[in-house]
Every structure is written in C-alpha cells, then in structure tokens.
mmCIF file of C-alpha atoms in Angstrom:
data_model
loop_
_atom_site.group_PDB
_atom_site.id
_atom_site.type_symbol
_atom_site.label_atom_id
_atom_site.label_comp_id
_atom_site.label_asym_id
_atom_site.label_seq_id
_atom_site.Cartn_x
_atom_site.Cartn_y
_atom_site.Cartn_z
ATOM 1 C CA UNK T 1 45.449 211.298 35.458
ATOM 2 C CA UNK T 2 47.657 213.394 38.160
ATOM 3 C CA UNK T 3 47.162 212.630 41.819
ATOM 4 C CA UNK T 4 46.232 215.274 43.882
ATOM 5 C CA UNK T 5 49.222 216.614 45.798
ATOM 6 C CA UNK T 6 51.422 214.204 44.312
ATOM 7 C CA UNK T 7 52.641 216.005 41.169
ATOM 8 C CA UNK T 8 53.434 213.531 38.819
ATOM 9 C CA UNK T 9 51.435 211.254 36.224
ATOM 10 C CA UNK T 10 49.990 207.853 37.124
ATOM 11 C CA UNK T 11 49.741 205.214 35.084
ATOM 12 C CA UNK T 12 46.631 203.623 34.298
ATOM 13 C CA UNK T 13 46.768 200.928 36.603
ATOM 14 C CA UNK T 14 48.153 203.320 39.694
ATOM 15 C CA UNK T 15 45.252 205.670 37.907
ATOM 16 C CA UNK T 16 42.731 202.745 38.500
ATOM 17 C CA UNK T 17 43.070 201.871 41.890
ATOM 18 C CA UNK T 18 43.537 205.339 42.990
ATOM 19 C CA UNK T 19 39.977 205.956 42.321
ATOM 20 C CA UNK T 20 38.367 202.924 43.316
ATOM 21 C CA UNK T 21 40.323 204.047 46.594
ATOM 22 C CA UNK T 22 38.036 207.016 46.384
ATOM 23 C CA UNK T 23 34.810 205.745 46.609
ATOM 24 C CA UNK T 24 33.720 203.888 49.894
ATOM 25 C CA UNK T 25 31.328 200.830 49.710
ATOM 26 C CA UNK T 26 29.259 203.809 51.606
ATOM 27 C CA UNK T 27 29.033 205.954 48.632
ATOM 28 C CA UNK T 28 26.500 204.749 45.590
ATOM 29 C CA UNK T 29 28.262 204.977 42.084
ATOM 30 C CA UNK T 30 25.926 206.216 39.957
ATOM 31 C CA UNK T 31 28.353 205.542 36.735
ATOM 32 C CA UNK T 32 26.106 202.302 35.629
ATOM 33 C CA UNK T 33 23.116 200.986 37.421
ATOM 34 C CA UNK T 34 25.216 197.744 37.274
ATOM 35 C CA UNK T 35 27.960 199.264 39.272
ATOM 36 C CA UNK T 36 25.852 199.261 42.640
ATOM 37 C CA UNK T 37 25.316 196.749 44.091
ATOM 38 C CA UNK T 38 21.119 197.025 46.481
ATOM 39 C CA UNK T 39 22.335 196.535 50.169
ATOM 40 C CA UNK T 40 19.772 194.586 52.169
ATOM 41 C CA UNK T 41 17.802 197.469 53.229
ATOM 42 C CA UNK T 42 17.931 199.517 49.854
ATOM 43 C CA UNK T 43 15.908 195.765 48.227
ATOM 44 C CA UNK T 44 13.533 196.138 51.239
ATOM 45 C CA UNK T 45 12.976 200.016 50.334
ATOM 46 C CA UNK T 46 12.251 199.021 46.858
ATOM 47 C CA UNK T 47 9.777 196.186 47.478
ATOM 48 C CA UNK T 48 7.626 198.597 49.883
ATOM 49 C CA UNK T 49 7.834 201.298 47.355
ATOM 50 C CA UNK T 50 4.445 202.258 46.165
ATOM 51 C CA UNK T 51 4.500 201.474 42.312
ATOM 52 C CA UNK T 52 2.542 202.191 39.273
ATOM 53 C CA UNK T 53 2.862 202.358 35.347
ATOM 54 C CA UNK T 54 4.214 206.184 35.015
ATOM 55 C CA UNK T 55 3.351 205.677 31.248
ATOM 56 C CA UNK T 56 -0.229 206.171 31.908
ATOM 57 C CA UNK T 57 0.414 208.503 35.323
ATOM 58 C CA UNK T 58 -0.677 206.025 37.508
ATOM 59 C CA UNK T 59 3.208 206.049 39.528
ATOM 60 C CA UNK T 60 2.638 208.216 42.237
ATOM 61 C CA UNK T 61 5.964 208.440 42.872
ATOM 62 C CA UNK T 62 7.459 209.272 39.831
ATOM 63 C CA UNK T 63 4.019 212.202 39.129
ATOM 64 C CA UNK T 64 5.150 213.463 42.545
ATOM 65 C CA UNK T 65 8.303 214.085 41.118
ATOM 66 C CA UNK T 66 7.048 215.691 38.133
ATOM 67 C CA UNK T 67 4.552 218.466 40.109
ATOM 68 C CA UNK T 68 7.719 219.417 42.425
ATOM 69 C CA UNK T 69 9.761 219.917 39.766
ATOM 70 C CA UNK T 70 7.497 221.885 37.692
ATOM 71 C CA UNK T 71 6.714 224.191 41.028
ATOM 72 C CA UNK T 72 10.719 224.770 40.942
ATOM 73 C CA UNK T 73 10.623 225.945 37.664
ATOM 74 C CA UNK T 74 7.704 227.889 37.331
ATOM 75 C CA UNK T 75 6.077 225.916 34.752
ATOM 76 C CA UNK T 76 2.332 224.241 34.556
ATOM 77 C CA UNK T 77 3.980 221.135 33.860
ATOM 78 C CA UNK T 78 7.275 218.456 33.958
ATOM 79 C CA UNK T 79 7.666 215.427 32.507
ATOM 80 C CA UNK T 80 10.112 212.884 33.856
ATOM 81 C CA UNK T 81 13.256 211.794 31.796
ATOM 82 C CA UNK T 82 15.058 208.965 32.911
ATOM 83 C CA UNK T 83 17.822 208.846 29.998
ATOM 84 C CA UNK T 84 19.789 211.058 28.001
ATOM 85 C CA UNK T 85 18.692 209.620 25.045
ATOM 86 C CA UNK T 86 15.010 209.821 25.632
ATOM 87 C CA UNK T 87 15.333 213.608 26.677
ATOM 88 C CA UNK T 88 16.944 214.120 23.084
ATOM 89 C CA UNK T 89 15.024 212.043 21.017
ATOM 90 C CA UNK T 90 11.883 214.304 22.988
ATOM 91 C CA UNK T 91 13.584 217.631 22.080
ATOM 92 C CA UNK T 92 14.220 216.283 18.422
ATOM 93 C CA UNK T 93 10.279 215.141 17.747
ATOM 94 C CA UNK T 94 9.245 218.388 19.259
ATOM 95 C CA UNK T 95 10.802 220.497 17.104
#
C-alpha cells in the first residue's frame, strides 16, 4: 500500500493503522455489518422504524424503496437485493 504523498511502501502494520487513521468514529464502515458499531440514537432510529415482512410486501419501507427505484430506472417494477449473492443466484434462476 503507498501513502499518499509519502512515496514509499508501508508495511502492513504502518499499512494498517494508516487506514484505520482514515476513518473517524463519525464515518459508518460499511465493510461488515459487524464493523459498526449502532450509536445510541441510530438503536432508537431502528426501534421506531416502521417494520414489516418484505417477503410478503408488507415492509413499507423496504416497497418504498423498490417503487423509487423503479421510477429511476424507467421500469414497472424493482425488487430489493440485499446481498451479492442473492442478486446472482436471482440472475442465474432467471435465465
């Protein structure tokens, strides 16, 4: 990994640190949902959060999602894909 403006290689523990120094505890890290840790008012977000089984399109949230999405795009249609591995396995069984 080469630092920016430094010119020369780190090594993997300089390498390390270096980006941890790069994220603030402001910033979420979306590399692992186990990364991030819920602050205080993210948990009270969640538990007010209107909820519903998106399986049988009863999440308002998550439909919402789906209809602007679908507007974007010009299509009648979206349907929400929360993994990599779910949107492929999709693409695979539709073909």
């Amino acid at each position: 990994m080469w630092a920016r403006g430094v010119g020369r290689r780190l090594t993997r523990p300089a390498a390390a640190v270096w980006r941890r120094s790069l994220v603030s505890e402001s910033v979420v890290d979306l590399r692992s949902d186990t990364v991030t840790r819920p602050s205080a008012a993210m948990r009270a977000c969640m538990a007010a959060a209107v909820v519903g089984d998106d399986v049988y399109g009863e999440d308002p949230t998550v439909r919402q999602l789906e209809e602007r999405v679908a507007g974007l795009l010009g299509k009648a249609d979206a349907v929400l894909m929360p993994t990599g591995t779910m949107a492929n396995l999709a693409c695979i069984l539709a073909h």
